[in-house]
Coordinates of C-alpha atoms and ligand atoms in Angstrom, one line a residue:
M41 CA 6.7 -2.2 25.2
S42 CA 4.8 -4.5 22.9
F43 CA 1.1 -5.1 22.8
V44 CA 1.3 -8.1 20.5
E45 CA -0.4 -11.2 22.0
R46 CA 0.4 -13.7 19.3
L47 CA 0.8 -14.3 15.5
V48 CA -1.6 -16.7 13.8
C49 CA -1.1 -18.3 10.4
S50 CA -3.9 -17.3 8.0
K51 CA -3.8 -20.7 6.3
C52 CA -3.3 -23.4 8.9
G53 CA -4.0 -21.5 12.1
T54 CA -0.7 -22.3 13.8
K55 CA 0.0 -19.9 16.6
Y56 CA 3.3 -18.3 17.4
E57 CA 4.6 -16.4 20.4
P58 CA 5.7 -12.9 19.6
T59 CA 9.1 -13.7 21.1
E60 CA 9.7 -16.3 18.4
N61 CA 9.8 -13.5 15.9
P62 CA 8.5 -15.7 13.1
V63 CA 8.5 -14.4 9.6
M64 CA 7.0 -17.2 7.6
C65 CA 4.8 -20.2 8.7
R66 CA 6.9 -23.2 9.5
N67 CA 4.4 -25.3 7.5
R68 CA 5.5 -23.5 4.4
D69 CA 1.9 -23.1 3.3
L70 CA 2.2 -19.4 2.2
G71 CA 0.0 -18.3 5.0
R72 CA 0.4 -14.8 6.5
L73 CA 1.2 -14.7 10.2
D74 CA -1.5 -12.3 11.2
V75 CA -0.5 -10.1 14.2
V76 CA -3.0 -10.2 17.1
Y77 CA -2.9 -7.4 19.7
D78 CA -4.1 -7.4 23.2
Y79 CA -6.8 -4.9 22.7
D80 CA -7.6 -4.6 26.4
R81 CA -4.1 -3.4 27.1
V82 CA -4.0 -1.2 24.0
S83 CA -7.3 0.4 25.0
D84 CA -5.8 1.4 28.4
R85 CA -3.5 3.7 26.6
L86 CA -5.0 4.5 23.2
D87 CA -8.3 6.2 22.6
R88 CA -9.5 9.3 20.7
N89 CA -8.6 11.6 23.6
A90 CA -5.1 10.1 24.2
L91 CA -4.4 10.5 20.5
S92 CA -5.4 14.1 20.4
S93 CA -2.7 15.0 22.9
R94 CA 0.1 13.2 21.1
K95 CA 2.8 15.3 19.3
S96 CA 4.4 12.9 16.8
R97 CA 2.9 13.0 13.4
D98 CA 4.5 10.0 11.9
I99 CA 3.2 6.4 12.0
W100 CA 4.8 5.8 15.4
R101 CA 2.0 7.9 16.8
Y102 CA 0.1 4.6 16.8
E103 CA 2.9 2.6 18.4
E104 CA 0.5 0.4 20.5
L105 CA -0.9 -0.9 17.3
L106 CA 2.4 -1.6 15.6
P107 CA 4.3 -4.9 16.0
V108 CA 7.8 -3.3 16.7
P109 CA 8.7 -0.7 19.4
A110 CA 9.5 2.7 17.9
E111 CA 12.9 2.6 19.5
F112 CA 14.1 0.4 16.6
A113 CA 12.7 2.6 13.9
V114 CA 14.6 4.7 11.4
R115 CA 12.3 7.7 11.3
L116 CA 12.2 9.5 8.0
G117 CA 8.9 11.1 8.4
E118 CA 6.7 8.2 7.2
G119 CA 3.0 8.9 7.4
G120 CA 1.3 12.1 8.6
T121 CA 0.3 12.8 5.0
P122 CA -2.5 15.3 4.1
L123 CA -6.1 14.4 3.6
V124 CA -6.9 16.8 0.7
S125 CA -10.5 17.9 0.5
S126 CA -11.0 17.6 -3.2
R127 CA -13.2 20.6 -4.1
R128 CA -12.6 21.1 -7.8
L129 CA -12.6 17.5 -8.8
G130 CA -15.4 16.7 -6.4
E131 CA -17.4 19.5 -8.1
K132 CA -16.6 18.3 -11.6
L133 CA -17.8 14.8 -10.6
G134 CA -20.9 16.2 -9.0
M135 CA -20.0 14.8 -5.7
K136 CA -20.9 16.1 -2.2
S137 CA -17.8 14.9 -0.5
L138 CA -14.5 13.6 -2.0
S139 CA -11.2 13.5 -0.2
L140 CA -7.8 12.3 -1.3
K141 CA -5.4 10.7 1.1
D142 CA -2.2 12.0 -0.5
D143 CA 0.4 9.3 0.3
T144 CA 2.7 10.6 -2.5
R145 CA 4.0 12.8 0.3
N146 CA 6.0 10.1 2.1
P147 CA 9.8 10.2 2.4
T148 CA 10.4 8.1 -0.7
A149 CA 7.1 9.2 -2.3
S150 CA 4.8 6.2 -1.9
F151 CA 2.7 4.6 0.8
K152 CA 5.2 1.8 0.9
D153 CA 7.2 3.9 3.4
R154 CA 4.6 3.0 6.0
A155 CA 5.2 -0.7 5.4
M156 CA 8.9 -0.6 5.0
A157 CA 9.4 1.6 8.1
V158 CA 7.9 -1.2 10.2
G159 CA 9.5 -4.1 8.3
S160 CA 13.0 -2.5 8.5
A161 CA 12.4 -1.7 12.2
K162 CA 11.8 -5.4 12.8
A163 CA 15.0 -6.2 10.9
V164 CA 16.9 -3.7 13.1
Q165 CA 15.4 -5.2 16.3
L166 CA 16.6 -8.7 15.1
K167 CA 20.0 -7.2 14.3
K168 CA 19.9 -8.3 10.7
S169 CA 22.6 -7.0 8.3
D170 CA 21.0 -7.8 5.0
V171 CA 17.4 -7.5 3.8
A172 CA 15.8 -8.7 0.6
I173 CA 12.8 -7.5 -1.4
A174 CA 10.9 -8.3 -4.6
S175 CA 9.1 -5.3 -5.9
S176 CA 8.1 -3.3 -9.0
G177 CA 10.1 -0.5 -7.5
N178 CA 8.3 1.5 -4.9
A179 CA 8.6 -0.9 -2.0
A180 CA 12.2 -1.7 -3.0
A181 CA 13.1 2.0 -3.1
S182 CA 11.5 2.5 0.3
L183 CA 13.2 -0.5 1.9
A184 CA 16.5 0.8 0.4
A185 CA 16.1 4.2 2.1
Y186 CA 15.3 2.7 5.5
S187 CA 18.2 0.2 5.1
A188 CA 20.5 3.1 4.4
G189 CA 19.4 4.8 7.6
A190 CA 19.9 1.6 9.6
G191 CA 23.2 0.6 8.0
M192 CA 21.8 -2.6 6.5
K193 CA 22.4 -3.8 3.0
C194 CA 19.3 -4.0 0.8
H195 CA 19.0 -6.6 -2.0
A196 CA 16.3 -5.6 -4.5
F197 CA 14.9 -7.9 -7.1
V198 CA 13.0 -5.9 -9.7
P199 CA 11.3 -6.5 -13.1
P200 CA 13.2 -5.4 -16.2
D201 CA 10.8 -2.5 -16.9
A202 CA 10.9 -0.9 -13.4
A203 CA 10.4 2.8 -13.6
A204 CA 13.6 4.9 -14.0
G205 CA 12.9 7.0 -11.0
K206 CA 12.5 4.0 -8.8
I207 CA 15.8 2.5 -10.1
A208 CA 17.5 5.9 -9.5
Q209 CA 16.3 5.8 -5.8
L210 CA 17.6 2.3 -5.4
L211 CA 21.0 3.2 -6.9
L212 CA 21.4 6.3 -4.7
Y213 CA 20.3 4.6 -1.5
G214 CA 23.0 2.0 -2.2
A215 CA 20.9 -1.1 -2.8
S216 CA 22.2 -4.0 -4.8
I217 CA 19.8 -4.4 -7.8
T218 CA 19.0 -7.6 -9.6
R219 CA 16.8 -7.2 -12.7
C220 CA 14.8 -10.3 -13.2
R221 CA 12.8 -11.4 -16.3
Q222 CA 9.2 -10.3 -16.9
V223 CA 6.3 -12.3 -15.4
K224 CA 5.8 -15.4 -17.6
E225 CA 2.8 -17.7 -17.4
G226 CA 1.8 -16.1 -14.1
E227 CA 5.2 -16.7 -12.4
D228 CA 6.8 -13.7 -10.9
A229 CA 10.6 -14.1 -11.3
T230 CA 11.4 -11.3 -8.8
V231 CA 9.7 -13.3 -6.0
R232 CA 11.4 -16.6 -7.0
A233 CA 14.8 -14.8 -7.1
M234 CA 14.2 -13.1 -3.7
L235 CA 13.2 -16.4 -2.0
D236 CA 16.3 -18.2 -3.5
A237 CA 18.5 -15.4 -2.1
V238 CA 16.8 -15.6 1.3
E239 CA 17.4 -19.4 1.3
K240 CA 21.0 -19.3 0.1
F241 CA 22.4 -16.2 1.8
G242 CA 20.2 -15.9 4.9
Y243 CA 18.9 -12.4 4.0
Y244 CA 15.9 -11.2 6.0
P245 CA 12.9 -11.2 3.7
C246 CA 11.0 -7.9 3.7
P247 CA 8.8 -7.6 0.6
S248 CA 5.4 -5.9 0.9
F249 CA 3.7 -9.3 0.7
G250 CA 2.2 -10.7 4.0
P251 CA 3.2 -14.4 3.6
F252 CA 6.9 -13.4 3.5
N253 CA 6.9 -10.8 6.2
P254 CA 3.9 -10.2 8.5
Y255 CA 5.3 -7.1 10.3
Q256 CA 5.3 -4.7 7.3
V257 CA 1.6 -5.4 6.7
E258 CA 0.9 -3.5 9.8
G259 CA 2.4 -0.2 8.5
P260 CA -0.2 0.7 6.0
K261 CA -2.9 0.4 8.6
T262 CA -1.8 3.8 9.9
M263 CA -3.3 5.4 6.8
V264 CA -6.7 4.5 8.1
Y265 CA -6.0 5.7 11.7
E266 CA -4.8 9.0 10.2
L267 CA -7.6 9.7 7.9
Y268 CA -10.2 9.1 10.6
E269 CA -8.3 11.4 13.0
Q270 CA -8.1 14.0 10.2
R271 CA -11.9 13.7 9.7
T272 CA -12.3 14.1 13.4
W273 CA -13.8 10.5 13.4
E274 CA -16.6 11.3 11.0
S275 CA -17.6 8.1 9.2
V276 CA -16.6 7.3 5.6
D277 CA -19.0 5.6 3.1
V278 CA -16.6 4.3 0.5
M279 CA -12.8 3.9 0.3
L280 CA -11.0 3.2 -2.9
V281 CA -7.8 1.2 -2.8
P282 CA -5.4 0.6 -5.8
T283 CA -4.6 -3.1 -5.6
G284 CA -1.8 -5.4 -6.8
S285 CA -0.8 -8.1 -4.4
G286 CA -3.6 -7.0 -2.0
C287 CA -1.2 -6.2 0.9
L288 CA -2.3 -2.6 1.1
L289 CA -6.0 -3.6 1.1
T290 CA -5.2 -6.2 3.8
G291 CA -3.6 -3.5 5.9
I292 CA -6.5 -1.1 5.4
W293 CA -9.0 -3.8 6.4
K294 CA -7.0 -4.6 9.5
G295 CA -6.7 -1.0 10.5
L296 CA -10.5 -0.6 10.2
Q297 CA -11.0 -3.7 12.4
D298 CA -8.5 -2.4 15.0
L299 CA -10.5 0.9 15.2
K300 CA -13.8 -1.0 15.5
H301 CA -12.4 -3.3 18.2
L302 CA -11.2 -0.3 20.2
G303 CA -14.6 1.4 19.8
M304 CA -13.1 4.3 17.9
I305 CA -15.3 3.9 14.8
R306 CA -18.8 2.4 14.6
A307 CA -19.2 1.4 11.0
Y308 CA -17.0 0.3 8.2
P309 CA -16.8 2.0 4.9
R310 CA -17.3 -0.1 1.7
L311 CA -13.9 -1.1 0.6
V312 CA -13.3 -1.0 -3.2
A313 CA -10.3 -2.8 -4.7
V314 CA -9.2 -1.2 -8.0
Q315 CA -7.1 -3.2 -10.5
P316 CA -6.0 -2.5 -14.1
E317 CA -7.9 -4.4 -16.8
G318 CA -4.6 -6.1 -17.7
N319 CA -4.2 -7.7 -14.3
R320 CA -7.5 -8.2 -12.6
A321 CA -7.5 -11.8 -11.3
L322 CA -8.4 -10.7 -7.8
V323 CA -11.2 -8.3 -8.9
K324 CA -12.7 -11.1 -11.0
A325 CA -12.7 -13.3 -7.9
M326 CA -14.5 -10.5 -6.0
Q327 CA -17.0 -10.0 -8.7
K328 CA -17.8 -13.7 -9.2
G329 CA -17.5 -14.7 -5.5
T330 CA -14.8 -17.2 -6.4
P331 CA -12.7 -18.5 -3.5
L332 CA -9.0 -17.6 -3.5
E333 CA -8.0 -21.2 -4.0
E334 CA -9.6 -21.2 -7.4
L335 CA -8.0 -17.9 -8.6
V336 CA -5.9 -18.2 -11.7
P337 CA -2.9 -15.8 -11.7
E338 CA -2.8 -13.4 -14.7
P339 CA -0.3 -15.2 -17.1
Y340 CA 1.0 -12.0 -18.7
P341 CA 0.0 -8.9 -16.7
E342 CA 0.1 -5.6 -18.6
S343 CA -0.7 -2.0 -17.7
V344 CA 0.6 1.5 -17.3
A345 CA 0.2 0.9 -13.6
G346 CA 3.5 -0.9 -13.0
G347 CA 2.8 -1.1 -9.2
L348 CA -0.3 -3.2 -9.8
L349 CA 1.1 -6.0 -11.9
D350 CA 1.6 -8.8 -9.3
P351 CA 0.3 -11.8 -11.2
Y352 CA -0.8 -13.5 -7.9
P353 CA -2.4 -11.6 -5.0
W354 CA -0.3 -12.9 -2.1
D355 CA -2.6 -11.2 0.4
G356 CA -5.8 -12.0 -1.6
D357 CA -7.4 -13.9 1.2
A358 CA -7.7 -10.9 3.5
A359 CA -8.3 -8.5 0.6
L360 CA -11.3 -10.6 -0.4
A361 CA -12.5 -10.8 3.2
G362 CA -12.3 -7.0 3.6
V363 CA -14.3 -6.4 0.4
R364 CA -16.9 -9.0 1.3
K365 CA -17.4 -8.1 4.9
T366 CA -17.7 -4.4 4.1
R367 CA -20.1 -5.1 1.2
G368 CA -17.6 -3.3 -1.0
A369 CA -16.6 -4.2 -4.6
G370 CA -13.8 -5.0 -7.0
V371 CA -13.5 -2.9 -10.1
S372 CA -11.1 -3.0 -13.0
V373 CA -10.2 0.0 -15.1
S374 CA -8.5 0.5 -18.5
D375 CA -5.1 2.2 -18.9
R376 CA -7.0 5.1 -20.6
E377 CA -9.1 5.6 -17.5
I378 CA -6.0 5.4 -15.3
L379 CA -4.1 8.0 -17.3
R380 CA -7.2 10.3 -17.3
S381 CA -7.1 10.1 -13.5
V382 CA -3.4 11.0 -13.4
R383 CA -4.2 14.1 -15.4
E384 CA -7.3 15.0 -13.4
L385 CA -5.5 14.7 -10.0
A386 CA -2.9 17.1 -11.2
A387 CA -5.0 19.5 -13.2
Y388 CA -7.8 19.8 -10.6
E389 CA -6.1 19.3 -7.3
G390 CA -2.4 19.8 -7.8
V391 CA -1.6 16.2 -6.8
F392 CA 1.1 14.5 -8.9
A393 CA 0.4 10.7 -8.9
E394 CA 1.9 7.8 -10.8
P395 CA -0.6 5.6 -12.7
S396 CA -0.7 3.0 -9.9
G397 CA -1.3 5.7 -7.4
A398 CA -4.1 7.3 -9.4
A399 CA -6.0 4.0 -10.1
G400 CA -8.3 4.6 -7.1
L401 CA -9.8 7.7 -8.7
A402 CA -10.3 5.8 -12.0
G403 CA -12.2 3.1 -10.0
L404 CA -14.4 5.8 -8.4
E405 CA -15.3 7.4 -11.7
R406 CA -16.3 4.0 -13.1
L407 CA -18.5 3.2 -10.1
L408 CA -20.1 6.6 -10.2
S409 CA -21.0 6.1 -13.8
E410 CA -22.5 2.7 -13.0
G411 CA -24.4 4.0 -10.1
E412 CA -22.6 1.7 -7.6
V413 CA -21.3 4.8 -5.7
G414 CA -23.7 7.7 -5.1
R415 CA -22.7 11.3 -5.7
D416 CA -24.0 12.1 -2.2
E417 CA -21.7 9.6 -0.5
D418 CA -18.7 10.5 1.6
V419 CA -15.7 9.1 -0.4
V420 CA -12.0 8.8 0.3
V421 CA -9.6 7.9 -2.5
L422 CA -6.2 6.6 -1.5
V423 CA -3.5 8.2 -3.7
T424 CA -0.5 5.9 -3.2
G425 CA 2.5 6.9 -5.2
S426 CA 4.1 9.9 -6.9
G427 CA 4.3 10.6 -10.6
L428 CA 7.7 12.2 -10.2
K429 CA 9.1 8.7 -10.4
E430 CA 7.9 8.3 -14.0
P431 CA 8.3 11.7 -15.6
D432 CA 8.8 10.2 -19.1
R433 CA 5.3 8.8 -18.9
V434 CA 3.8 12.2 -18.3
I435 CA 5.8 13.9 -21.1
E436 CA 4.6 11.1 -23.4
M437 CA 1.0 11.7 -22.4
F438 CA 1.4 15.3 -23.7
G439 CA 3.1 14.2 -26.9
G440 CA 6.6 15.4 -25.9
P441 CA 7.8 18.7 -24.5
S442 CA 6.3 21.8 -26.0
Q443 CA 8.5 24.1 -28.0
G444 CA 6.9 26.9 -26.2
G445 CA 5.8 28.6 -29.5
R446 CA 9.4 29.5 -30.2
K447 CA 10.2 30.1 -33.8
K448 CA 13.5 29.2 -35.3
G449 CA 16.0 32.0 -34.8
T450 CA 14.1 33.8 -31.9
R451 CA 15.9 34.1 -28.6
H452 CA 14.7 33.5 -25.1
R453 CA 14.6 36.5 -22.9
P454 CA 15.2 35.8 -19.2
Ligands
PLP646 C1 1.8 3.2 -5.9 C2 1.3 1.9 -5.6 N1 -0.1 1.8 -5.3 C3 -0.6 0.7 -4.9 C4 0.1 -0.5 -4.9 C5 -0.6 -1.8 -4.6 O1 -0.3 -2.3 -3.4 P1 -0.5 -3.9 -3.1 O2 0.5 -4.6 -4.0 O3 -0.2 -4.0 -1.7 O4 -1.9 -4.3 -3.4 C6 1.5 -0.5 -5.2 C7 2.3 -1.7 -5.1 O5 3.4 -1.8 -5.6 C8 2.1 0.8 -5.5 O6 3.4 0.8 -5.9
ZN647 ZN1 0.6 -22.1 8.3

């Protein structure tokens, strides 16, 4: 059963029937086809009580608010990740209440599994044999896993410096990998190559960018549903979101609006987009109040946070709206701050994040020091990807593996 009423292009407003199964706007205007649900019908089945008696812990627990029926899903255990109450780190930062939504704990170790579980289910529903993705690695690795489970071929277009762990996942899940050149003058060669392949070979596009696939955007919404359920619907003051293309933030904002429409939450948290200093076009637009049309893509993005290097925020419109409507903020952080957060998450809480996944914490620390977030506020940081995909980076941070104090000639005892 589907509860989707229609899809509406975010740029030109063209409406589509769900049965048309559109993927991109026919006006080729790079609008995202926002999925609109029939909230009246949804609310007949879904409320706080109904949820509390459901058994499934994965994202399909919220099936009424997803654009594909669960019967088409390859279920690998996406979602249902822990909300860690951050006691030691919270105390170190002098905070009253800090929680970490630990999305490193997904099947392929990033939040992208929420998106790709839904995108791949749509491809299965449409009986597609080949799917295509442009990605820094996490989304591609995820789509490759779901494609393997569905018996589809995944074609991944990745940058030359994609992390080794992500490439290893792609190889093992059987994806075909095309390494494209680095972003140059703001143009992302992975997206160009993916679109060419879609055009030429008829692959189904499934990147984690709304304008090229509107269904997957709905997956990350479930992070919001889960964390409110985990907090037994207690309100949140501030939510920090690592941001590259803005698709995650778009999903988070949409999830919050769903819950408000359904009367399940009363107020929105302030949404904070966190970008690295080496790629902060969207954050600059948020800070200056510039409209998206005037945003200039970062010509040569650079950061240790490889997942946050999209030069152009494909979903920047909704990301901007989410931040503005919740009176949130955009903040950029240095690579040093990001790496400090990687260390702190591990050393204080036992959470092993990659730099892109830890950027939310770096943003929080910056806003605490600037007084933009109060230490008495209720804060949730989204931790979005696992550091196990980039072990070399960690070893480098510590100046190489320790010799363990072994002197030449001594022998290890078991
Ligand atoms: C670990 C991680 N966190 C956050 C993001 C940012 O998501 P988005 O590009 O949707 O803004 C990415 C994107 O690749 C990522 O890999
Ligand atoms: Zn359009």
